[in-house]
Short mmCIF file of C-alpha atoms and ligand atoms in Angstrom, two decimals:
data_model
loop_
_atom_site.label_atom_id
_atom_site.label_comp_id
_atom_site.label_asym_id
_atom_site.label_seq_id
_atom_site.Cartn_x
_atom_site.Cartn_y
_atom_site.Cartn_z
CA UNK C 1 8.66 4.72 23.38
CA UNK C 2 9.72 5.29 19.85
CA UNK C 3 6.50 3.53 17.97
CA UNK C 4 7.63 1.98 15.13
CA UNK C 5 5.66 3.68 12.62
CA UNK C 6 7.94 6.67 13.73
CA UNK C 7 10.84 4.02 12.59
CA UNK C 8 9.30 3.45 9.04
CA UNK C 9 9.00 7.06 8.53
CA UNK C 10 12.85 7.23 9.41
CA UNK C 11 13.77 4.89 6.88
CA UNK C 12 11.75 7.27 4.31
CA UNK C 13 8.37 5.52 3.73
CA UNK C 14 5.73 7.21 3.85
CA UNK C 15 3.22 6.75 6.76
CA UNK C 16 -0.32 8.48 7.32
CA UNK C 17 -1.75 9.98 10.45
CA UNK C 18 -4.40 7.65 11.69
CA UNK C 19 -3.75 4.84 8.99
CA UNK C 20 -1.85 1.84 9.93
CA UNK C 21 1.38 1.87 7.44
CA UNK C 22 -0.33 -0.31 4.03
CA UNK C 23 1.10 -1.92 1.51
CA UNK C 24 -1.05 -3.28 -1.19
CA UNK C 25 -1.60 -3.97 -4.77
CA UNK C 26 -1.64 -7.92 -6.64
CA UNK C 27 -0.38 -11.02 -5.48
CA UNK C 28 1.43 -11.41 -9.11
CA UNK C 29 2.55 -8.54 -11.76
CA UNK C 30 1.12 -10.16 -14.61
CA UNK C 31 0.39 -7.56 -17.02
CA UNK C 32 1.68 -4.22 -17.90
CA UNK C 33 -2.09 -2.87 -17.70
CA UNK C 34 -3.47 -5.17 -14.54
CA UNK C 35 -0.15 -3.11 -12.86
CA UNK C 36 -0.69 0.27 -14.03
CA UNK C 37 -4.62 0.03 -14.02
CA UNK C 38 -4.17 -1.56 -10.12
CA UNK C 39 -1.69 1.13 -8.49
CA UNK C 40 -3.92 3.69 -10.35
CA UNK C 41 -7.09 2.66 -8.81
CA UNK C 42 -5.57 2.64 -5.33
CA UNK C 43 -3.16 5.62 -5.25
CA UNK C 44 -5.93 7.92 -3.32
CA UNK C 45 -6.24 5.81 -0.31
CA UNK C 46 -3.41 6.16 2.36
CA UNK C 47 -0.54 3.18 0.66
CA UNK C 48 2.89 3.79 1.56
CA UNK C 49 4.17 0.81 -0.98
CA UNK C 50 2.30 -1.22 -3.79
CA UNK C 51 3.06 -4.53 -3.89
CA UNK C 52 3.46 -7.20 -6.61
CA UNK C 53 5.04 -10.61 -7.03
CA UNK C 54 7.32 -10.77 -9.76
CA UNK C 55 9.02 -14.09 -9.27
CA UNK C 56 6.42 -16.21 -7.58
CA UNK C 57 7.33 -19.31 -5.26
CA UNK C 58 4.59 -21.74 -5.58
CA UNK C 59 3.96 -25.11 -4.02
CA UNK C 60 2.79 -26.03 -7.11
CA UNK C 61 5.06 -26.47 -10.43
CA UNK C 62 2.59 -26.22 -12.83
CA UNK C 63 1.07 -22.96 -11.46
CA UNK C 64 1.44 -19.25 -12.83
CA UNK C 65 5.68 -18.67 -11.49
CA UNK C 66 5.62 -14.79 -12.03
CA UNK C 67 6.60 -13.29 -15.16
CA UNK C 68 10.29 -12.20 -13.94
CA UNK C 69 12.37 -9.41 -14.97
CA UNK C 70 9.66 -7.47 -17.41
CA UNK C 71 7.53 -7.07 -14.47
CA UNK C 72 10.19 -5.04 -12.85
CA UNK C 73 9.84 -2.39 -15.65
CA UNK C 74 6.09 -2.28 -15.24
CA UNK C 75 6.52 -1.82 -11.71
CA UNK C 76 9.04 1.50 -12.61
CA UNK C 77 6.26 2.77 -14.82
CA UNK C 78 3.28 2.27 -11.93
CA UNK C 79 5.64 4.06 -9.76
CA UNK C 80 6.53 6.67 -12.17
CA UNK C 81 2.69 7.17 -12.98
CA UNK C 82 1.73 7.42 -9.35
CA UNK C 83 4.26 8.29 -7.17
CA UNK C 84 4.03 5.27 -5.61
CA UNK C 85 6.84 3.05 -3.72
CA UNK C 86 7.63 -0.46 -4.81
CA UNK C 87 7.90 -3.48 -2.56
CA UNK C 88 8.26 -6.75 -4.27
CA UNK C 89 9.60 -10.48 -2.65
CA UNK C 90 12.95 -11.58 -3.54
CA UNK C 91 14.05 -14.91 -2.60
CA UNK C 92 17.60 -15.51 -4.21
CA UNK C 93 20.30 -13.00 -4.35
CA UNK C 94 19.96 -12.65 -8.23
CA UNK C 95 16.39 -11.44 -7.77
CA UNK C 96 18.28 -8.79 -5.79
CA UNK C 97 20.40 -7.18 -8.19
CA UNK C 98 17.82 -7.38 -10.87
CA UNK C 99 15.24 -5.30 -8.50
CA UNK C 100 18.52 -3.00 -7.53
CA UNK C 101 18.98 -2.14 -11.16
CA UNK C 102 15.44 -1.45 -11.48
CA UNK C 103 15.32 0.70 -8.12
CA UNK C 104 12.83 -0.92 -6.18
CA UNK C 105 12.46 0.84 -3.00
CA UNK C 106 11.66 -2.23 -0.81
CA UNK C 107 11.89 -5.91 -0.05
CA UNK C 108 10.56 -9.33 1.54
CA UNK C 109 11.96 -12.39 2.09
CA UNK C 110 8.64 -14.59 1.22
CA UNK C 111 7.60 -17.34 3.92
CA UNK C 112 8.80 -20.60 1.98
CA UNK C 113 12.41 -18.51 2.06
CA UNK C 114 12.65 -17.61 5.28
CA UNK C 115 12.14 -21.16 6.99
CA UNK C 116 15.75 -21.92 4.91
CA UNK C 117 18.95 -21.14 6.57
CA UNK C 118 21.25 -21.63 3.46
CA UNK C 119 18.30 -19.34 1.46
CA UNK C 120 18.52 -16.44 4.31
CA UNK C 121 21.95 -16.75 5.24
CA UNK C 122 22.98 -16.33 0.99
CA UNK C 123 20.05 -13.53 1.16
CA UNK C 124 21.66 -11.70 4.35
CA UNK C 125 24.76 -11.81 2.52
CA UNK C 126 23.66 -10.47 -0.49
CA UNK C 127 21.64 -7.90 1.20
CA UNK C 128 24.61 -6.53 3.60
CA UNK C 129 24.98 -2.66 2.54
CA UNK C 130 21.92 -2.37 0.78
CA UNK C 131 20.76 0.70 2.23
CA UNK C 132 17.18 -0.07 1.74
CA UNK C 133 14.36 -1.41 4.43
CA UNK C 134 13.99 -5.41 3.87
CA UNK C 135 10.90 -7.13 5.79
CA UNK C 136 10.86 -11.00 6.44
CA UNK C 137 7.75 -12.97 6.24
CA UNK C 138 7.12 -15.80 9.16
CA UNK C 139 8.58 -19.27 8.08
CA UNK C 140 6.16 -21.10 6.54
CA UNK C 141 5.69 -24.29 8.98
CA UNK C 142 5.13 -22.86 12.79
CA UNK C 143 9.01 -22.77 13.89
CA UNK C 144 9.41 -20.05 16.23
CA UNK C 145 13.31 -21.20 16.53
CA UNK C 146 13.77 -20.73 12.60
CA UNK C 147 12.24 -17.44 12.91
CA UNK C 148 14.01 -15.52 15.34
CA UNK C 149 17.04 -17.76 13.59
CA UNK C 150 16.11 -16.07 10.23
CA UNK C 151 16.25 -12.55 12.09
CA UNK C 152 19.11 -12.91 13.86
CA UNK C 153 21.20 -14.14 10.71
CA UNK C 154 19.99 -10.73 8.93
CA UNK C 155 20.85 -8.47 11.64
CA UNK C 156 24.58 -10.49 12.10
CA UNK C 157 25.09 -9.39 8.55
CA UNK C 158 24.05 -5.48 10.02
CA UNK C 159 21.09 -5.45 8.32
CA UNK C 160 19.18 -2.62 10.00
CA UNK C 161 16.43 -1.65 8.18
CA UNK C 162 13.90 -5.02 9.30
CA UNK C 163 10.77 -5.31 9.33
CA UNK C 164 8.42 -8.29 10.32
CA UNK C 165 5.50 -9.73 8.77
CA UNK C 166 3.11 -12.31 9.51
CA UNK C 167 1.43 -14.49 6.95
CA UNK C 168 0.44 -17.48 8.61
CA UNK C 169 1.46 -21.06 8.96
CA UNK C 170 0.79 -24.38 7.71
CA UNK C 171 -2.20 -25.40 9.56
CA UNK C 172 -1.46 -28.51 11.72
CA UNK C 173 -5.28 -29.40 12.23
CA UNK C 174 -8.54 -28.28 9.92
CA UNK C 175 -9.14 -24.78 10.54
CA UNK C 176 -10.95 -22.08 8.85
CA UNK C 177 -7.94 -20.34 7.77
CA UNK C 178 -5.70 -20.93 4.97
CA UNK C 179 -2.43 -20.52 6.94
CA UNK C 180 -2.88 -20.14 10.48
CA UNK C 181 -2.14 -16.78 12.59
CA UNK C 182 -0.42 -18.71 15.81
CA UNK C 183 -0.93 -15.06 17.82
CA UNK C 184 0.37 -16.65 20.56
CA UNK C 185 4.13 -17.46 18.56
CA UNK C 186 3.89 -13.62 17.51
CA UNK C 187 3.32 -12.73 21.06
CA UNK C 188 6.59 -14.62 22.12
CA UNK C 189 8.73 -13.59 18.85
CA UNK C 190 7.74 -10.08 19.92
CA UNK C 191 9.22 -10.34 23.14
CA UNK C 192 12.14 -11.29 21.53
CA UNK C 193 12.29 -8.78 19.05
CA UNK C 194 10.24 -5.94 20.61
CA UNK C 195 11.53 -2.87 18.76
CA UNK C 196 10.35 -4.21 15.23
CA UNK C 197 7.69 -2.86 13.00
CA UNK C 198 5.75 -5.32 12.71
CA UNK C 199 2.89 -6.07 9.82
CA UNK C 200 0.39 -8.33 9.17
CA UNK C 201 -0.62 -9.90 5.34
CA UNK C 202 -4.33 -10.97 6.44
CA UNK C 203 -4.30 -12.00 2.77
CA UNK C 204 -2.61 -15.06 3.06
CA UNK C 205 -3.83 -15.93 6.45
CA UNK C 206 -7.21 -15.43 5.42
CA UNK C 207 -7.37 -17.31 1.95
CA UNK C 208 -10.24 -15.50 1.72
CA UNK C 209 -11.48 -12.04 0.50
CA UNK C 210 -14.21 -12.21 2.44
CA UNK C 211 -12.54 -12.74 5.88
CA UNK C 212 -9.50 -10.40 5.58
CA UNK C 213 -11.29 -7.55 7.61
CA UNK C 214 -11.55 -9.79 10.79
CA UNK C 215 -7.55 -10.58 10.56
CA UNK C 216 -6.97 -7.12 10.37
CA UNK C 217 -8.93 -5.75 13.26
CA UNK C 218 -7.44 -8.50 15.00
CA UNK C 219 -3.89 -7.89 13.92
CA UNK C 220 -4.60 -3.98 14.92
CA UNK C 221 -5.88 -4.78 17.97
CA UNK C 222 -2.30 -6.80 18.96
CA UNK C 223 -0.46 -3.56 18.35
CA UNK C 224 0.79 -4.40 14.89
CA UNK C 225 1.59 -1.40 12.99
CA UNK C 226 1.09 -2.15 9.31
CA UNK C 227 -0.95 -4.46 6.93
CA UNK C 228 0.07 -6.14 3.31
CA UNK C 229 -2.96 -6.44 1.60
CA UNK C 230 -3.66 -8.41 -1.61
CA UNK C 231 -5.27 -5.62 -4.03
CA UNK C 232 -6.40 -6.41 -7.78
CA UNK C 233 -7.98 -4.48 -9.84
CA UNK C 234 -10.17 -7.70 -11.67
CA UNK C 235 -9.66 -10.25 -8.98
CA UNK C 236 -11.64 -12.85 -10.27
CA UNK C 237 -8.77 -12.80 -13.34
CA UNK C 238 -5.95 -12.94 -11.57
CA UNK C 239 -3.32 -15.57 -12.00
CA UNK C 240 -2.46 -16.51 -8.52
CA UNK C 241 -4.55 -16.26 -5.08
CA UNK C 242 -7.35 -15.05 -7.19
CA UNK C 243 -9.70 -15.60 -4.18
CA UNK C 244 -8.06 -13.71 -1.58
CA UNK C 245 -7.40 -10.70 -3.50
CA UNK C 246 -9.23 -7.13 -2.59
CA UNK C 247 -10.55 -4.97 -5.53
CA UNK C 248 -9.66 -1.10 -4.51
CA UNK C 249 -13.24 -0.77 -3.48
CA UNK C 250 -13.02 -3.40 -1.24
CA UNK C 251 -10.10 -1.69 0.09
CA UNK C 252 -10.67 1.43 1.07
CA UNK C 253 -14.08 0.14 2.41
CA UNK C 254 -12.42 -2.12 4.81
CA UNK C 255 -10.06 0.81 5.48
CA UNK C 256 -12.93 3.07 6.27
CA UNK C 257 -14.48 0.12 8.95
CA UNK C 258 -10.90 -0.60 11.17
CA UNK C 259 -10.98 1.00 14.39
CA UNK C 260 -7.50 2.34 15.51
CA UNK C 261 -6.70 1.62 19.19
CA UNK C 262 -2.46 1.46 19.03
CA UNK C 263 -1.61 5.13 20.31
CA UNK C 264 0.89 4.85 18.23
CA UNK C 265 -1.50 5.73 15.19
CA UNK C 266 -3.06 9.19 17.28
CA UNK C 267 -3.22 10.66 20.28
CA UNK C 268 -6.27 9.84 20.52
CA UNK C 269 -6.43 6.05 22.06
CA UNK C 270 -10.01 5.36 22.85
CA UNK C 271 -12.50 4.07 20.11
CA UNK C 272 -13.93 7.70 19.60
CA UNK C 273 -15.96 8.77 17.05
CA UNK C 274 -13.68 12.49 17.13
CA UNK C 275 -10.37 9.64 15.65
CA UNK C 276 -12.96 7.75 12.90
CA UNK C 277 -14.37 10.96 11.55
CA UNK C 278 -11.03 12.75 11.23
CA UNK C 279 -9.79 9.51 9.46
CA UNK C 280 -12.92 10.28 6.61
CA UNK C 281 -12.19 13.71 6.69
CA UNK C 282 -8.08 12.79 5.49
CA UNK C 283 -9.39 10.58 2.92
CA UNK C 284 -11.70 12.82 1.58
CA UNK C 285 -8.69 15.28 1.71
CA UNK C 286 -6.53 12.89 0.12
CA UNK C 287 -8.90 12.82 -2.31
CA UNK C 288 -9.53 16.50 -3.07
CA UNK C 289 -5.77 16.60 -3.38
CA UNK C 290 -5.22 13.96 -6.08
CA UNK C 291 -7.70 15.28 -8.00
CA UNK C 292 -6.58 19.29 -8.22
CA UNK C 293 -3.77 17.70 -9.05
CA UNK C 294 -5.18 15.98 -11.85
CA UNK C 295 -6.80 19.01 -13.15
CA UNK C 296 -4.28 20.85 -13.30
CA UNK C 297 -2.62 18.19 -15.77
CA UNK C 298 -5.44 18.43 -17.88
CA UNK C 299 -5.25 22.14 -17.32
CA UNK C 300 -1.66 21.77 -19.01
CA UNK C 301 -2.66 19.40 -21.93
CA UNK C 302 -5.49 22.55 -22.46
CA UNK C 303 -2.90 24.66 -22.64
CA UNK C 304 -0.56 23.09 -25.05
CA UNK C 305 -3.82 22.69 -27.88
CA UNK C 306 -4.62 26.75 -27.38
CA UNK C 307 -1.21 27.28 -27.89
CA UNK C 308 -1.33 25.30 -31.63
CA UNK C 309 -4.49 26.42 -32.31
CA UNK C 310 -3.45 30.23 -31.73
CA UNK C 311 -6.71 30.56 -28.92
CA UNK C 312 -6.44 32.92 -26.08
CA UNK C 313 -5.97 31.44 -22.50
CA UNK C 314 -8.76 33.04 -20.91
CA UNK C 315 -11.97 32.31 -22.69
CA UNK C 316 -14.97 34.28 -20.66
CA UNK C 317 -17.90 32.12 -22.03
CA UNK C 318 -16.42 28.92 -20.82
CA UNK C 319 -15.40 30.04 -17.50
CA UNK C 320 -18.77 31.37 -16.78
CA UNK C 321 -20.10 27.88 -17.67
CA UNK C 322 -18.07 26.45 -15.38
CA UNK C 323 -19.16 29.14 -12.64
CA UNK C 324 -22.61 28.49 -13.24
CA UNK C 325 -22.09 24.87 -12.83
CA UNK C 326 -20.56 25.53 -9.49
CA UNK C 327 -23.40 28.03 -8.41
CA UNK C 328 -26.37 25.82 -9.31
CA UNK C 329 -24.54 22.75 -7.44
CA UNK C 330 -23.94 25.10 -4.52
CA UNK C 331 -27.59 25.79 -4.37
CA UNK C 332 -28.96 21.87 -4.74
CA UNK C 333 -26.59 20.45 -1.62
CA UNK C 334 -27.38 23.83 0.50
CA UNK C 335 -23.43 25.06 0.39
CA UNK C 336 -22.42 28.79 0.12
CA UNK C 337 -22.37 29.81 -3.22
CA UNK C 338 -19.99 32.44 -2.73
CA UNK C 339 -17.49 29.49 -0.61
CA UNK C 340 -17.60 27.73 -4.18
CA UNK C 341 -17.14 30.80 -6.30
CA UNK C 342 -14.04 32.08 -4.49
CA UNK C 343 -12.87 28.45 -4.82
CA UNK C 344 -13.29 27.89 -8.04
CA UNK C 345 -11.71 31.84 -9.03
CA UNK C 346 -8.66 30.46 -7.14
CA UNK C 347 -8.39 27.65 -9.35
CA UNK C 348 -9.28 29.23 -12.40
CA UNK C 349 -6.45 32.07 -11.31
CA UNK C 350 -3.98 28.94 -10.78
CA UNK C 351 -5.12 27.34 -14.27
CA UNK C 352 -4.57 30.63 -16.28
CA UNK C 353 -1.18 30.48 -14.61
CA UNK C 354 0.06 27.19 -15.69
CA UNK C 355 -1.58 27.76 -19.36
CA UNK C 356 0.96 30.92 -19.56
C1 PEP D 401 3.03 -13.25 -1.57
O1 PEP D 401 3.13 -12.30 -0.77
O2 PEP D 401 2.38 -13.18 -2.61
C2 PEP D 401 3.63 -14.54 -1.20
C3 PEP D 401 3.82 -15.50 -2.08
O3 PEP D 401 3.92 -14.59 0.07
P1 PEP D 401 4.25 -15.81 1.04
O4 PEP D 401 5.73 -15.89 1.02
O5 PEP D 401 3.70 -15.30 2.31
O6 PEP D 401 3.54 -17.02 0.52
MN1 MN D 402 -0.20 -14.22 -2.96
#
């Protein structure tokens, strides 16, 4: 079987080994900072898109509609900054062109859209030759027919890039959920539509920061292959969904707790502790990565003011300050200090090189 993570890496996102695929950042765009300040706090942890509203459909009128085009230009920027993909919702085939124009890299059709034939079938249209991957969001009420209905008028228009993703329904009795799962629909749309990546937004299912982990073990568990997560960098400001949203520490803590069981994510299927480790250990990588990186910017910026201020590049005292930083924290946590030395010579060798 081809897993479908295989299939988003195909379309060129980016997928991790032993991650399920993530896209995340703030229900709403609704600053230039909250944007830039939000992708930057999450760009370690293992996102293949960031996410933000930028027209908003709300049941409400009176409530916070998105702040339109401008967002799309903060969105450029975060992605710019990071190196991050863009997914935003579009839900009329003006919102379409705009985000074209502004080279957003991917697309849903929200949940209020997709339960509207005229809306999907004018979207579909619209959409037909747009080389990029477009993901449709369950109807809002719990109409299996006007789901597969919605997918079917996509692919007519050949539409090949789909993806699925499940947000919940109207609840028809009290339940603890905002919007209600209905596994058992998702069960039979999946036999319908088997060889679809399919990903879950425990955001809007949930309602409820606290009780997005449960959704998404749960969501794992059924063999979905990706999550949308809700991701803020100030939650309790945000404009819309303020309760549901993650703040990047949230995140990557419930990142660090889900327990992969889809072989699709490793080879490894059972719960073992060899899988969970190794998924730390490419974190902490991750981590170690995005921050040479960064020092070698600041490396550069170093540079630049020697160069004005006529200094040499190497300077002896300060790199045997820096040494003996690296020697006396080699000797508190018990590590090699000669490990950290020859590390640290390597990076100063790399520094001098990108000061010349
Ligand atoms: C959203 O993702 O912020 C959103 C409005 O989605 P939905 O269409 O699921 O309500
Ligand atoms: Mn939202």
């Amino acid at each position: 079987m081809i897993s479908a993570l295989n299939t988003l890496h195909q379309w060129g996102l980016k997928t991790f080994d032993q991650s399920p695929f993530l896209i995340a950042g703030p229900c709403s765009a609704e600053s230039r900072e909250q944007v830039l300040a939000t992708a930057q706090a999450i760009r370690h942890l293992p996102v293949s898109l960031f996410r933000a509203g930028v027209w908003k459909p709300r049941t409400l009128p009176e409530t916070f509609a998105g702040m339109g085009n401008i967002a799309l230009s903060w969105l450029q920027e975060a992605k710019a900054e990071t190196g991050l993909p863009i997914a935003i919702e579009i839900d009329h085939p003006a919102h379409l062109e705009e985000a074209l124009q502004a080279d957003i890299d991917v697309f849903w059709i929200g949940a209020r859209t997709t339960v509207n034939p005229f809306a999907v079938e004018e979207l579909a249209s619209a959409f037909s030759g747009v080389d990029k991957p477009l993901l449709i969001k369950n109807p809002i009420t719990p109409d299996l027919g006007a789901w597969v209905a919605a997918v079917d008028r996509l692919r007519n228009r050949g539409i090949k890039k789909l993806g699925v993703i499940l947000r919940g329904f109207v609840n028809r009795h009290p339940s603890k959920w905002r919007y209600e799962p209905e596994w058992d629909m998702v069960l039979k749309f999946r036999q319908i539509f088997p060889d679809l990546p399919y990903l879950c937004d425990p955001s809007h299912i949930a309602g409820n920061a606290s009780m997005i982990f449960d959704i998404c073990q749960q969501a794992l568990d059924l063999n979905f292959h990706g999550l949308m997560i809700e991701t803020h960098f100030n939650p309790g400001k945000a404009l819309s969904d303020a309760q549901q949203q993650l703040t990047p520490i949230a995140l990557e803590d419930l990142l660090d707790r889900l327990i992969l069981k889809n072989p699709d994510f490793a080879a490894d299927t059972d719960r073992n502790e060899l899988g969970r480790l190794r998924q730390k250990i490419d974190h902490i990588d991750q981590k170690l990565l995005e921050n040479l990186a960064a020092r070698m910017e600041l490396v550069q910026q170093v540079g630049l003011l020697k160069k004005t201020k006529e200094l040499p590049v190497v300077q002896p005292a300060r790199w045997d300050h820096v040494l003996n930083r690296v020697r006396d924290f080699a000797r508190e946590r018990g590590l090699s200090e000669q490990f950290l030395e020859d590390i640290f010579n390597r990076i100063h060798q790399e520094s001098i090189r990108k000061q010349q």
